[in-house]
Short mmCIF file of C-alpha atoms and ligand atoms in Angstrom, two decimals:
data_model
loop_
_atom_site.label_atom_id
_atom_site.label_comp_id
_atom_site.label_asym_id
_atom_site.label_seq_id
_atom_site.Cartn_x
_atom_site.Cartn_y
_atom_site.Cartn_z
CA MET A 5 -7.69 12.54 19.81
CA ALA A 6 -6.41 11.80 16.24
CA ASN A 7 -9.63 11.76 14.38
CA PHE A 8 -8.58 13.48 11.17
CA ASN A 9 -7.29 11.25 8.32
CA LYS A 10 -5.19 13.67 6.27
CA GLY A 11 -3.66 16.81 7.50
CA LEU A 12 -1.61 19.84 5.89
CA LEU A 13 0.90 21.39 8.07
CA ILE A 14 2.31 24.78 6.58
CA ILE A 15 5.65 25.48 8.33
CA THR A 16 6.75 29.13 8.24
CA CYS A 17 8.90 28.92 11.23
CA LEU A 18 11.30 26.02 11.65
CA SER A 19 12.00 27.02 15.27
CA LYS A 20 8.48 25.80 16.08
CA LEU A 21 8.81 22.55 14.22
CA SER A 22 8.71 20.35 17.13
CA ALA A 23 5.67 21.91 18.77
CA SER A 24 3.96 21.98 15.28
CA LEU A 25 4.63 18.22 14.71
CA THR A 26 3.55 17.41 18.24
CA LEU A 27 0.23 19.08 17.63
CA ALA A 28 -0.36 17.61 14.24
CA SER A 29 0.56 14.11 15.59
CA LYS A 30 -2.36 14.35 18.06
CA LYS A 31 -4.96 15.25 15.51
CA ILE A 32 -3.95 13.36 12.42
CA ALA A 33 -4.48 9.66 12.20
CA HIS A 34 -2.87 8.58 8.70
CA HIS A 35 -1.27 11.16 6.43
CA LEU A 36 0.21 14.46 7.40
CA TYR A 37 1.50 16.60 4.34
CA ILE A 38 3.90 19.31 5.08
CA HIS A 39 4.36 22.49 3.09
CA TYR A 40 7.64 24.59 3.97
CA HIS A 41 7.03 28.16 3.52
CA PRO A 42 9.81 30.59 4.00
CA LYS A 43 9.13 34.23 3.92
CA GLU A 44 11.07 34.86 0.77
CA PRO A 45 12.23 32.59 -2.07
CA GLN A 46 15.22 30.62 -0.99
CA LYS A 47 18.16 28.72 -2.37
CA TYR A 48 18.24 24.94 -2.71
CA GLU A 49 20.48 24.78 0.46
CA LYS A 50 17.77 26.08 2.70
CA PHE A 51 15.23 23.68 1.39
CA SER A 52 17.47 20.79 2.00
CA LYS A 53 18.19 21.77 5.51
CA ALA A 54 14.39 22.15 6.05
CA LEU A 55 13.78 18.68 4.48
CA SER A 56 16.17 17.02 6.64
CA SER A 57 15.17 18.88 9.93
CA ILE A 58 11.36 18.06 9.22
CA TYR A 59 11.93 14.47 8.36
CA SER A 60 14.21 13.90 11.35
CA CYS A 61 12.10 15.55 13.60
CA SER A 62 8.94 13.49 12.36
CA ILE A 63 10.77 10.24 13.18
CA GLU A 64 10.63 11.24 16.72
CA MET A 65 7.24 13.18 16.91
CA CYS A 66 5.16 11.39 14.28
CA GLY A 67 6.27 7.77 14.31
CA ASN A 68 2.93 6.39 13.73
CA ILE A 69 1.74 8.42 10.79
CA ASP A 70 2.99 8.77 7.18
CA VAL A 71 4.74 12.18 6.93
CA ARG A 72 5.31 13.65 3.48
CA VAL A 73 7.03 16.95 2.73
CA LEU A 74 5.47 18.32 -0.51
CA ILE A 75 7.60 19.54 -3.29
CA SER A 76 5.11 20.76 -5.88
CA THR A 77 3.84 23.21 -3.42
CA MET A 78 7.25 24.90 -3.18
CA LYS A 79 7.25 25.36 -6.95
CA THR A 80 3.59 26.67 -7.53
CA ASN A 81 1.02 28.25 -5.34
CA ALA A 82 -1.72 26.48 -7.48
CA SER A 83 -0.55 23.12 -6.26
CA LEU A 84 -0.65 24.38 -2.47
CA MET A 85 -4.08 25.64 -3.11
CA SER A 86 -5.34 22.28 -4.25
CA ARG A 87 -3.70 20.57 -1.31
CA ILE A 88 -5.46 22.78 1.13
CA LYS A 89 -8.89 21.79 -0.50
CA ASN A 90 -8.04 18.02 -0.28
CA VAL A 91 -7.11 17.62 3.42
CA ASP A 92 -9.35 17.23 6.50
CA LEU A 93 -7.34 19.68 8.79
CA VAL A 94 -4.85 22.66 8.15
CA PHE A 95 -2.15 23.76 10.43
CA VAL A 96 -0.09 26.93 10.21
CA ASP A 97 2.95 26.02 12.55
CA ASP A 98 1.47 25.17 15.85
CA GLN A 99 -2.02 26.55 15.17
CA ILE A 100 -4.94 24.89 13.79
CA GLU A 101 -6.62 26.94 10.91
CA ASN A 102 -9.93 27.07 9.27
CA SER A 103 -8.83 25.96 5.85
CA LEU A 104 -9.27 29.11 4.08
CA SER A 105 -8.84 31.87 6.68
CA ASP A 106 -7.33 35.23 5.65
CA LYS A 107 -3.95 34.04 7.26
CA THR A 108 -3.88 30.96 4.83
CA LEU A 109 -5.22 32.96 1.77
CA SER A 110 -2.24 35.46 2.45
CA ILE A 111 0.17 32.63 2.67
CA ILE A 112 -0.63 31.42 -0.86
CA GLN A 113 0.05 34.71 -2.53
CA PHE A 114 3.45 33.70 -4.18
CA GLU A 115 4.90 32.54 -7.63
CA SER A 116 7.50 30.21 -6.56
CA LEU A 117 9.53 29.69 -3.32
CA LEU A 118 12.58 28.82 -5.08
CA ASP A 119 15.22 31.48 -5.66
CA GLU A 120 14.87 32.39 -9.41
CA ASN A 121 18.50 32.16 -9.99
CA GLU A 122 18.96 28.45 -8.83
CA THR A 123 19.29 26.07 -11.66
CA ARG A 124 16.40 23.95 -12.66
CA TYR A 125 17.32 20.74 -14.45
CA ASN A 126 15.24 19.30 -17.13
CA ASN A 127 16.20 15.78 -16.55
CA VAL A 128 17.29 14.47 -13.07
CA VAL A 129 18.32 10.98 -12.44
CA LEU A 130 18.96 8.70 -9.16
CA GLY A 131 19.07 5.12 -8.21
CA GLY A 132 18.62 2.92 -5.33
CA THR A 133 17.05 -0.31 -3.85
CA PHE A 134 14.32 1.71 -2.24
CA ASP A 135 13.22 -1.16 -0.07
CA ARG A 136 10.30 -0.10 2.28
CA LEU A 137 10.70 3.61 1.75
CA HIS A 138 12.15 5.36 4.90
CA VAL A 139 13.09 8.86 5.71
CA GLY A 140 16.50 8.52 3.96
CA HIS A 141 14.69 7.47 0.67
CA LYS A 142 12.12 10.15 1.07
CA ILE A 143 14.69 12.95 1.46
CA LEU A 144 16.82 11.57 -1.62
CA LEU A 145 13.58 11.35 -3.93
CA SER A 146 12.51 14.72 -2.77
CA GLU A 147 15.72 16.48 -3.28
CA ALA A 148 15.79 14.98 -6.85
CA ALA A 149 12.13 16.08 -7.38
CA LEU A 150 12.76 19.69 -6.10
CA ARG A 151 15.58 20.12 -8.76
CA ALA A 152 13.55 18.71 -11.72
CA LYS A 153 11.82 20.73 -14.09
CA GLN A 154 10.39 18.18 -16.58
CA ARG A 155 11.60 14.54 -15.77
CA LEU A 156 12.94 12.49 -13.12
CA VAL A 157 14.41 9.03 -13.86
CA VAL A 158 14.64 6.63 -10.93
CA GLY A 159 16.69 3.30 -11.27
CA VAL A 160 15.58 0.69 -8.86
CA THR A 161 17.91 -2.38 -8.28
CA ASP A 162 16.71 -5.57 -9.63
CA VAL A 163 17.13 -8.81 -7.71
CA ASN A 164 20.73 -9.48 -9.06
CA MET A 165 21.90 -6.33 -7.32
CA ILE A 166 20.47 -7.24 -3.92
CA THR A 167 22.25 -10.54 -2.93
CA SER A 168 25.02 -8.78 -1.01
CA LYS A 169 22.68 -6.77 1.20
CA LYS A 170 21.92 -7.70 4.66
CA LEU A 171 18.89 -10.08 4.96
CA PRO A 172 18.24 -9.96 1.12
CA GLU A 173 15.40 -12.48 1.41
CA LEU A 174 13.44 -9.79 3.20
CA VAL A 175 13.75 -7.17 0.45
CA LEU A 176 10.40 -6.44 -1.16
CA PRO A 177 9.82 -7.70 -4.82
CA LEU A 178 11.02 -5.26 -7.45
CA GLU A 179 7.58 -4.32 -8.80
CA LYS A 180 6.36 -3.42 -5.22
CA ARG A 181 9.48 -1.22 -4.75
CA ILE A 182 8.86 0.50 -8.04
CA ASP A 183 5.17 1.10 -7.17
CA ASP A 184 6.04 2.46 -4.01
CA VAL A 185 8.53 5.06 -5.52
CA LYS A 186 6.11 6.06 -8.09
CA GLU A 187 3.32 6.52 -5.48
CA PHE A 188 5.41 8.59 -3.34
CA LEU A 189 6.79 10.77 -5.93
CA ASN A 190 3.31 11.39 -7.72
CA ASP A 191 2.11 12.31 -4.18
CA VAL A 192 4.62 14.93 -3.22
CA ASP A 193 5.07 16.49 -6.75
CA ASN A 194 2.83 15.82 -9.62
CA THR A 195 4.21 18.55 -11.76
CA ILE A 196 6.91 16.36 -13.30
CA LYS A 197 7.12 13.31 -15.28
CA TYR A 198 8.57 9.98 -13.67
CA GLU A 199 10.44 7.06 -15.27
CA VAL A 200 10.90 4.54 -12.64
CA VAL A 201 12.78 1.73 -14.19
CA PRO A 202 14.65 -1.49 -13.07
CA ILE A 203 18.51 -1.53 -13.28
CA GLN A 204 20.71 -4.59 -13.53
CA ASP A 205 23.95 -2.59 -13.00
CA PRO A 206 25.09 0.50 -10.94
CA PHE A 207 24.76 2.65 -13.85
CA GLY A 208 21.42 1.86 -15.33
CA PRO A 209 20.00 4.76 -17.54
CA THR A 210 22.95 7.09 -16.93
CA ALA A 211 24.85 4.68 -19.45
CA SER A 212 22.22 4.78 -22.09
CA ASP A 213 20.37 8.16 -21.83
CA PRO A 214 22.24 11.12 -23.20
CA ASN A 215 19.49 13.49 -22.16
CA LEU A 216 20.20 13.74 -18.36
CA ASP A 217 21.52 16.73 -16.60
CA LEU A 218 21.88 16.08 -12.88
CA ILE A 219 22.50 12.90 -10.70
CA VAL A 220 21.53 12.96 -7.13
CA VAL A 221 23.48 10.78 -4.80
CA SER A 222 24.16 10.34 -1.13
CA ASP A 223 27.53 10.80 0.57
CA GLU A 224 27.83 7.02 0.43
CA THR A 225 27.37 6.65 -3.30
CA LEU A 226 29.32 9.79 -4.43
CA LYS A 227 32.03 7.82 -5.96
CA GLY A 228 29.27 6.03 -8.07
CA GLY A 229 28.50 9.41 -9.41
CA TYR A 230 31.98 10.18 -10.51
CA LYS A 231 32.18 6.71 -12.19
CA VAL A 232 29.02 7.49 -14.04
CA ASN A 233 30.72 10.65 -15.56
CA GLU A 234 33.65 8.50 -16.70
CA ILE A 235 31.46 6.25 -18.51
CA ARG A 236 29.37 9.09 -20.15
CA LYS A 237 32.61 10.91 -21.29
CA GLU A 238 33.67 7.66 -23.04
CA LYS A 239 30.23 7.64 -24.80
CA ASN A 240 30.38 11.36 -25.70
CA PHE A 241 27.34 11.97 -23.47
CA ARG A 242 27.43 15.16 -21.58
CA GLU A 243 28.54 14.69 -18.09
CA LEU A 244 26.12 15.07 -15.26
CA GLU A 245 26.08 17.64 -12.54
CA ILE A 246 26.42 15.79 -9.28
CA TYR A 247 24.50 16.69 -6.16
CA SER A 248 25.31 14.86 -3.06
CA ILE A 249 23.15 14.91 0.06
CA PRO A 250 24.31 13.92 3.63
CA LEU A 251 22.90 10.73 5.29
CA VAL A 252 20.34 11.20 7.96
CA GLU A 253 21.56 10.12 11.40
CA ILE A 254 19.38 8.66 13.93
CA LYS A 255 20.43 8.85 17.51
CA GLU A 256 19.66 5.66 19.62
CA VAL A 257 20.46 2.44 17.83
CA LEU A 258 21.32 -1.16 18.92
CA LYS A 259 24.86 -2.08 18.40
CA GLU A 260 23.87 -4.54 15.81
CA LYS A 261 22.36 -1.96 13.63
CA GLU A 262 23.85 0.60 11.20
CA ASN A 263 24.03 4.09 12.83
CA LYS A 264 21.91 5.63 10.19
CA VAL A 265 18.35 5.41 8.82
CA SER A 266 18.70 2.35 6.45
CA SER A 267 16.69 -0.36 4.81
CA SER A 268 18.71 -3.00 6.33
CA ASN A 269 17.69 -1.70 9.87
CA GLN A 270 14.19 -1.78 8.71
CA ARG A 271 14.62 -5.35 7.56
CA MET A 272 16.07 -6.15 10.77
CA ASP A 273 13.04 -4.66 12.62
CA ILE A 274 10.88 -7.14 10.65
CA LEU A 275 12.62 -9.84 12.53
CA GLY A 276 10.54 -11.50 15.19
CA THR A 277 7.27 -9.73 14.02
CA GLN A 278 4.44 -11.16 12.11
CA PHE A 279 4.87 -9.70 8.46
CA LYS A 280 2.41 -11.85 6.79
CA GLU A 281 -0.84 -13.18 8.21
CA PRO A 282 -1.14 -16.79 8.52
CA GLN A 283 -3.73 -18.75 6.23
CA PRO A 284 -6.80 -19.83 8.10
CA ARG A 285 -6.74 -23.35 9.18
CA PRO A 286 -10.41 -24.36 9.73
CA ASP A 287 -9.44 -27.96 9.63
CA LEU A 288 -7.30 -27.81 12.66
CA PRO A 289 -8.63 -27.66 16.16
CA GLN A 290 -8.14 -24.28 17.68
CA TRP A 291 -5.80 -25.83 20.44
CA PRO A 292 -3.18 -26.60 20.67
CA TYR A 293 -1.90 -23.83 18.50
CA ILE A 294 0.83 -25.32 16.43
CA ILE A 295 3.69 -23.31 15.09
CA GLY A 296 5.94 -24.91 12.52
CA LEU A 297 9.53 -23.92 12.80
CA ILE A 298 11.55 -24.20 9.68
CA GLY A 299 15.09 -23.05 8.41
CA GLY A 300 18.28 -24.48 6.98
CA ILE A 301 20.96 -26.36 8.50
CA ALA A 302 22.98 -24.55 11.29
CA SER A 303 20.51 -21.71 11.16
CA GLY A 304 20.00 -21.89 14.96
CA LYS A 305 16.54 -23.66 15.04
CA SER A 306 17.03 -25.74 17.99
CA LYS A 307 18.35 -22.93 20.13
CA MET A 308 15.39 -20.92 19.02
CA SER A 309 13.09 -23.58 20.04
CA GLU A 310 14.62 -23.91 23.46
CA ARG A 311 13.83 -20.28 23.96
CA PHE A 312 10.25 -20.79 23.26
CA MET A 313 10.27 -23.71 25.70
CA LYS A 314 11.42 -21.54 28.27
CA MET A 315 8.58 -19.16 27.58
CA GLY A 316 5.98 -21.89 27.85
CA ALA A 317 5.79 -23.70 24.53
CA GLY A 318 5.71 -27.49 24.02
CA ILE A 319 8.67 -28.46 21.72
CA ILE A 320 8.81 -31.20 19.03
CA ASP A 321 12.19 -31.74 17.37
CA CYS A 322 11.37 -33.78 14.38
CA ASP A 323 15.06 -34.55 13.68
CA LYS A 324 15.25 -36.33 17.02
CA LEU A 325 12.01 -37.93 16.58
CA ALA A 326 13.06 -39.27 13.25
CA HIS A 327 15.86 -41.18 14.83
CA SER A 328 13.48 -43.24 16.89
CA ILE A 329 11.31 -44.36 13.98
CA TYR A 330 14.18 -46.31 12.40
CA GLU A 331 14.38 -48.59 15.42
CA PRO A 332 13.33 -52.30 15.20
CA GLY A 333 9.60 -52.58 16.10
CA GLU A 334 8.68 -49.33 14.59
CA GLU A 335 6.36 -49.63 11.53
CA CYS A 336 8.83 -47.60 9.57
CA TYR A 337 11.60 -50.18 10.21
CA TYR A 338 9.76 -52.85 8.43
CA GLU A 339 8.68 -50.82 5.59
CA ILE A 340 12.16 -49.55 4.85
CA ILE A 341 13.64 -53.14 5.02
CA LYS A 342 10.90 -54.25 2.83
CA GLU A 343 11.83 -51.50 0.24
CA PHE A 344 15.43 -51.31 0.48
CA GLY A 345 16.37 -54.94 1.39
CA GLU A 346 17.58 -56.93 4.51
CA ASP A 347 21.21 -56.02 3.68
CA LEU A 348 20.57 -52.76 5.59
CA ILE A 349 20.27 -54.69 8.96
CA ASP A 350 23.43 -54.58 11.02
CA VAL A 351 24.60 -57.16 13.61
CA ASN A 352 22.48 -55.59 16.28
CA GLY A 353 19.43 -55.77 14.12
CA ARG A 354 19.21 -52.00 13.56
CA ILE A 355 19.22 -50.27 10.22
CA ASP A 356 22.53 -49.11 9.30
CA ARG A 357 21.78 -45.47 8.67
CA LYS A 358 25.21 -45.01 6.92
CA LYS A 359 24.47 -47.73 4.43
CA LEU A 360 21.04 -46.38 3.90
CA GLY A 361 22.29 -42.83 3.28
CA ALA A 362 24.76 -44.05 0.68
CA ILE A 363 21.92 -45.47 -1.18
CA VAL A 364 19.51 -42.61 -1.08
CA PHE A 365 22.00 -39.57 -1.24
CA SER A 366 23.25 -40.72 -4.66
CA ASP A 367 19.84 -41.39 -6.15
CA LYS A 368 17.08 -38.86 -5.98
CA ASN A 369 14.31 -41.55 -6.74
CA LYS A 370 15.45 -43.61 -3.96
CA LEU A 371 15.56 -40.65 -1.64
CA GLN A 372 12.01 -39.86 -2.56
CA GLN A 373 10.87 -43.49 -1.95
CA LEU A 374 12.42 -43.14 1.54
CA ASN A 375 10.84 -39.88 2.25
CA GLN A 376 7.50 -41.31 1.25
CA ILE A 377 8.00 -44.02 3.87
CA VAL A 378 9.46 -41.90 6.72
CA TRP A 379 7.46 -38.59 6.45
CA PRO A 380 3.97 -40.00 7.00
CA ASN A 381 5.22 -42.19 9.89
CA LEU A 382 7.01 -39.10 11.31
CA LEU A 383 3.96 -37.02 11.04
CA LYS A 384 1.94 -39.50 12.84
CA LYS A 385 4.40 -39.53 15.59
CA ALA A 386 4.68 -35.90 15.71
CA LYS A 387 0.81 -35.63 16.02
CA ASN A 388 0.85 -38.13 18.88
CA LYS A 389 3.43 -36.08 20.68
CA ILE A 390 1.60 -32.90 20.05
CA ASN A 391 -1.60 -34.33 21.63
CA GLU A 392 0.42 -35.64 24.57
CA LEU A 393 2.01 -32.13 25.18
CA TYR A 394 -1.45 -30.62 25.03
CA GLU A 395 -3.31 -33.18 27.04
CA LYS A 396 -0.83 -34.15 29.64
CA GLU A 397 1.48 -31.08 29.85
CA LYS A 398 -1.19 -28.68 29.13
CA ARG A 399 0.83 -26.85 26.54
CA LYS A 400 -1.42 -24.63 24.53
CA ILE A 401 1.26 -23.61 22.19
CA VAL A 402 3.45 -26.23 20.48
CA ILE A 403 6.52 -25.61 18.26
CA LEU A 404 7.05 -28.38 15.59
CA GLU A 405 10.59 -28.02 14.68
CA ALA A 406 10.98 -29.68 11.18
CA ALA A 407 13.58 -29.04 8.51
CA VAL A 408 11.49 -30.94 6.03
CA LEU A 409 8.22 -29.29 7.00
CA ILE A 410 7.69 -27.53 3.61
CA GLN A 411 9.02 -30.40 1.45
CA ALA A 412 6.84 -32.82 3.38
CA GLY A 413 3.67 -30.67 2.90
CA TRP A 414 3.02 -30.27 6.69
CA GLU A 415 2.26 -26.61 6.41
CA LYS A 416 -1.44 -27.33 6.53
CA GLU A 417 -0.78 -29.09 9.93
CA CYS A 418 0.35 -25.78 11.36
CA HIS A 419 -1.44 -22.54 12.31
CA GLU A 420 1.59 -20.50 11.63
CA ILE A 421 5.04 -20.90 10.02
CA TRP A 422 8.04 -19.44 11.73
CA SER A 423 11.66 -19.59 10.32
CA MET A 424 15.35 -18.96 10.90
CA ILE A 425 17.55 -17.73 8.13
CA ILE A 426 21.24 -17.02 7.85
CA PRO A 427 23.37 -16.25 4.92
CA PRO A 428 24.57 -19.47 3.11
CA GLU A 429 28.21 -18.48 3.73
CA VAL A 430 27.70 -18.23 7.42
CA ALA A 431 25.81 -21.60 7.51
CA ILE A 432 28.87 -23.16 5.77
CA LYS A 433 31.24 -21.63 8.15
CA ARG A 434 29.26 -22.90 11.15
CA LEU A 435 29.02 -26.37 9.68
CA MET A 436 32.65 -26.55 9.17
CA GLU A 437 33.42 -25.56 12.78
CA ARG A 438 30.38 -27.38 14.38
CA ASN A 439 30.46 -30.66 12.48
CA ASN A 440 34.09 -30.72 11.46
CA LEU A 441 33.13 -30.75 7.86
CA THR A 442 35.39 -29.70 4.96
CA GLU A 443 34.12 -26.80 2.87
CA VAL A 444 33.09 -29.06 0.04
CA GLU A 445 31.23 -31.37 2.47
CA ALA A 446 29.48 -28.31 3.97
CA LYS A 447 28.41 -26.93 0.65
CA ALA A 448 26.99 -30.36 -0.39
CA ARG A 449 24.79 -30.47 2.60
CA LEU A 450 23.59 -26.91 1.98
CA ALA A 451 23.01 -27.68 -1.46
CA SER A 452 20.20 -30.18 -0.72
CA GLN A 453 17.95 -27.69 1.19
CA VAL A 454 15.61 -25.12 -0.01
CA ASP A 455 16.77 -21.49 -0.32
CA ASN A 456 16.32 -18.81 2.28
CA SER A 457 13.96 -16.94 -0.06
CA VAL A 458 11.67 -19.93 -0.34
CA VAL A 459 11.70 -20.37 3.35
CA VAL A 460 10.76 -16.69 3.82
CA SER A 461 8.17 -16.85 1.35
CA HIS A 462 6.36 -19.62 3.34
CA SER A 463 6.82 -17.92 6.65
CA ASN A 464 4.78 -15.70 8.91
CA VAL A 465 7.53 -14.73 11.19
CA VAL A 466 11.34 -14.71 10.40
CA PHE A 467 14.38 -14.68 12.68
CA SER A 468 17.91 -14.47 12.27
CA SER A 469 20.63 -15.83 14.49
CA LEU A 470 23.24 -13.85 12.60
CA TRP A 471 23.88 -11.45 15.40
CA SER A 472 24.48 -11.72 19.22
CA TYR A 473 22.75 -14.10 21.49
CA GLU A 474 20.98 -11.19 23.13
CA TYR A 475 19.66 -10.05 19.76
CA SER A 476 18.21 -13.42 18.88
CA GLN A 477 16.73 -13.53 22.31
CA ALA A 478 15.13 -10.17 21.73
CA GLN A 479 13.56 -11.31 18.53
CA ALA A 480 12.15 -14.42 20.31
CA GLU A 481 10.70 -12.37 23.11
CA LYS A 482 9.13 -10.00 20.50
CA ALA A 483 7.56 -12.82 18.55
CA TRP A 484 6.33 -14.59 21.77
CA SER A 485 4.62 -11.50 23.19
CA GLU A 486 2.96 -10.60 19.97
CA LEU A 487 1.76 -14.06 19.64
CA LEU A 488 0.15 -14.16 23.05
CA LYS A 489 -1.52 -10.82 22.14
CA ARG A 490 -2.96 -12.27 18.95
CA LEU A 491 -4.13 -15.45 20.81
CA ASN A 492 -5.79 -13.17 23.28
CA PHE A 493 -3.71 -14.33 26.39
CA LEU A 494 -4.62 -10.94 27.74
CA SER A 495 -2.44 -11.14 30.84
CA GLY A 496 0.61 -11.75 28.77
CA LYS A 497 1.00 -15.32 30.07
CA ILE A 498 -0.23 -18.53 29.07
C1 NAG B 521 -0.77 32.61 -6.74
O1 NAG B 521 -0.11 33.90 -6.29
C2 NAG B 521 -0.42 35.04 -7.13
C3 NAG B 521 0.23 36.15 -6.62
O2 NAG B 521 1.73 36.03 -6.64
C4 NAG B 521 -1.95 35.15 -7.16
O3 NAG B 521 -2.30 36.20 -7.96
C5 NAG B 521 -2.64 33.95 -7.39
O4 NAG B 521 -4.03 34.12 -7.18
C6 NAG B 521 -2.26 32.73 -6.53
N1 NAG B 521 -2.85 31.54 -7.00
C7 NAG B 521 -3.80 30.86 -6.32
C8 NAG B 521 -4.24 29.59 -6.81
O5 NAG B 521 -4.04 31.21 -5.01
C1 NAG B 522 19.48 36.79 -9.82
O1 NAG B 522 20.46 37.18 -10.57
C2 NAG B 522 20.33 38.49 -11.22
C3 NAG B 522 21.39 38.65 -12.18
O2 NAG B 522 22.55 38.22 -11.73
C4 NAG B 522 20.41 39.48 -9.90
O3 NAG B 522 20.23 40.86 -10.53
C5 NAG B 522 19.24 39.28 -9.02
O4 NAG B 522 19.38 40.03 -7.82
C6 NAG B 522 19.34 37.65 -8.58
N1 NAG B 522 18.18 37.26 -7.76
C7 NAG B 522 18.36 36.95 -6.50
C8 NAG B 522 16.97 36.48 -5.84
O5 NAG B 522 19.46 36.62 -6.01
C1 NAG B 523 38.12 -33.30 11.88
O1 NAG B 523 38.23 -34.16 10.82
C2 NAG B 523 39.66 -34.29 10.25
C3 NAG B 523 39.61 -34.97 9.02
O2 NAG B 523 38.49 -35.57 8.67
C4 NAG B 523 40.12 -35.35 11.43
O3 NAG B 523 41.45 -35.52 11.07
C5 NAG B 523 40.21 -34.57 12.84
O4 NAG B 523 40.58 -35.46 13.77
C6 NAG B 523 38.67 -34.20 13.16
N1 NAG B 523 38.68 -33.35 14.28
C7 NAG B 523 37.72 -33.58 15.23
C8 NAG B 523 37.83 -32.56 16.39
O5 NAG B 523 36.83 -34.37 15.03
#
């Protein structure tokens, strides 16, 4: 039973690592701190290997708890002593210890576990996006802290530097990423001073701070390290020593993902899960449960709706519904003609949509006027349809697919908002292929809609159709089964 909050695992023997982590994962519910304790002081290399073995192994054995390898405890035994006092349970390898048994007391008789001849750097620097700290980040930050004697400077990429990343809309805000880095570093090593700062270019403080000694990079960013030194040379700053750490590989990954622990993998894992709780909607009846589905043009909304229909949802496509409200006899028909004139009526007595389009798409005010006629009528129709789906077809969950949902203010009509995002350049490509548009035309269509980042900020669950059909299907299934659980359909069926 995992009934201790915080644990400390002292590892003296790496060959027992897997057994030790298995035991700890059974007893500890939230935080597991790890102190690596070789018999004699060791070179950095040995600690690097231990760090990477421990973290890799923890992914497998302790997936549900926050595992942190302590750095300060390798530097001073006072730090280890205070840790022992501040946890609920102590392990030495695969044994549970009374927190201050003779065995533990003997362990803390040391000055430092770092080889005295290894260079300690007064000022260490590193950089990254640090989105949702994962094992790779933890290793990078720890390796830097391990080598730092006084100060560690961390550059965190500002928004201008993340646009080329995969699913950039899901990257956490800069302030949150900075806070996470600070919190982690202060937790694993409180003996050094941290400066965690935003950076707007790949060089950050390395191009302005002469007092730096060592830069820590990953194999992937080694070239960046050389570039930093070129720039420092030009400025007559002293060149930095470069320490490059290998990337951590994880074994089984989907083919859509990168074959390493990465933030973009983590962002992909968010797809199809509820990453933000919905606002309570006390004004809405409990049933039917209404999910607004939003997303830009060519983002794959309709395909997604279809998937949910197959799983049992009622579906309303507001785009299609909108077509019907321009028909003669509809309230909307008369209101539009009253507003925009009888010239709009074609030989068959219908509203000439092309003519209307030409009027409103060149004049923002006119478009607003039209929307003010169309949106309330459309919403009325959609609500009727929702009730029909619930009463007649007994659909307890209804998906309201509506590109205009946010602009029209219909969020309050929905229990949750789900959305589809794809990068703009992909939307343009799809539009050109699907609708036979020129690039200019496709871009113009896209320009009139809200940004993905706005879409995400209104969403409780996000999907992306950027990858294979199967991967989109998997996202849909994940979202649907989580939804049924949330709504207490215990059998997993509605
Ligand atoms: C640290 O180790 C030294 C021996 O190397 C010992 O004298 C001292 O008491 C230890 N400190 C703590 C806090 O246990
Ligand atoms: C550190 O270097 C000194 C002088 O070069 C040497 O005598 C000593 O044995 C070294 N210590 C270790 C732990 O290697
Ligand atoms: C695509 O558009 C071009 C130019 O507008 C036109 O010549 C061509 O016939 C169209 N192709 C299809 C398949 O509609």
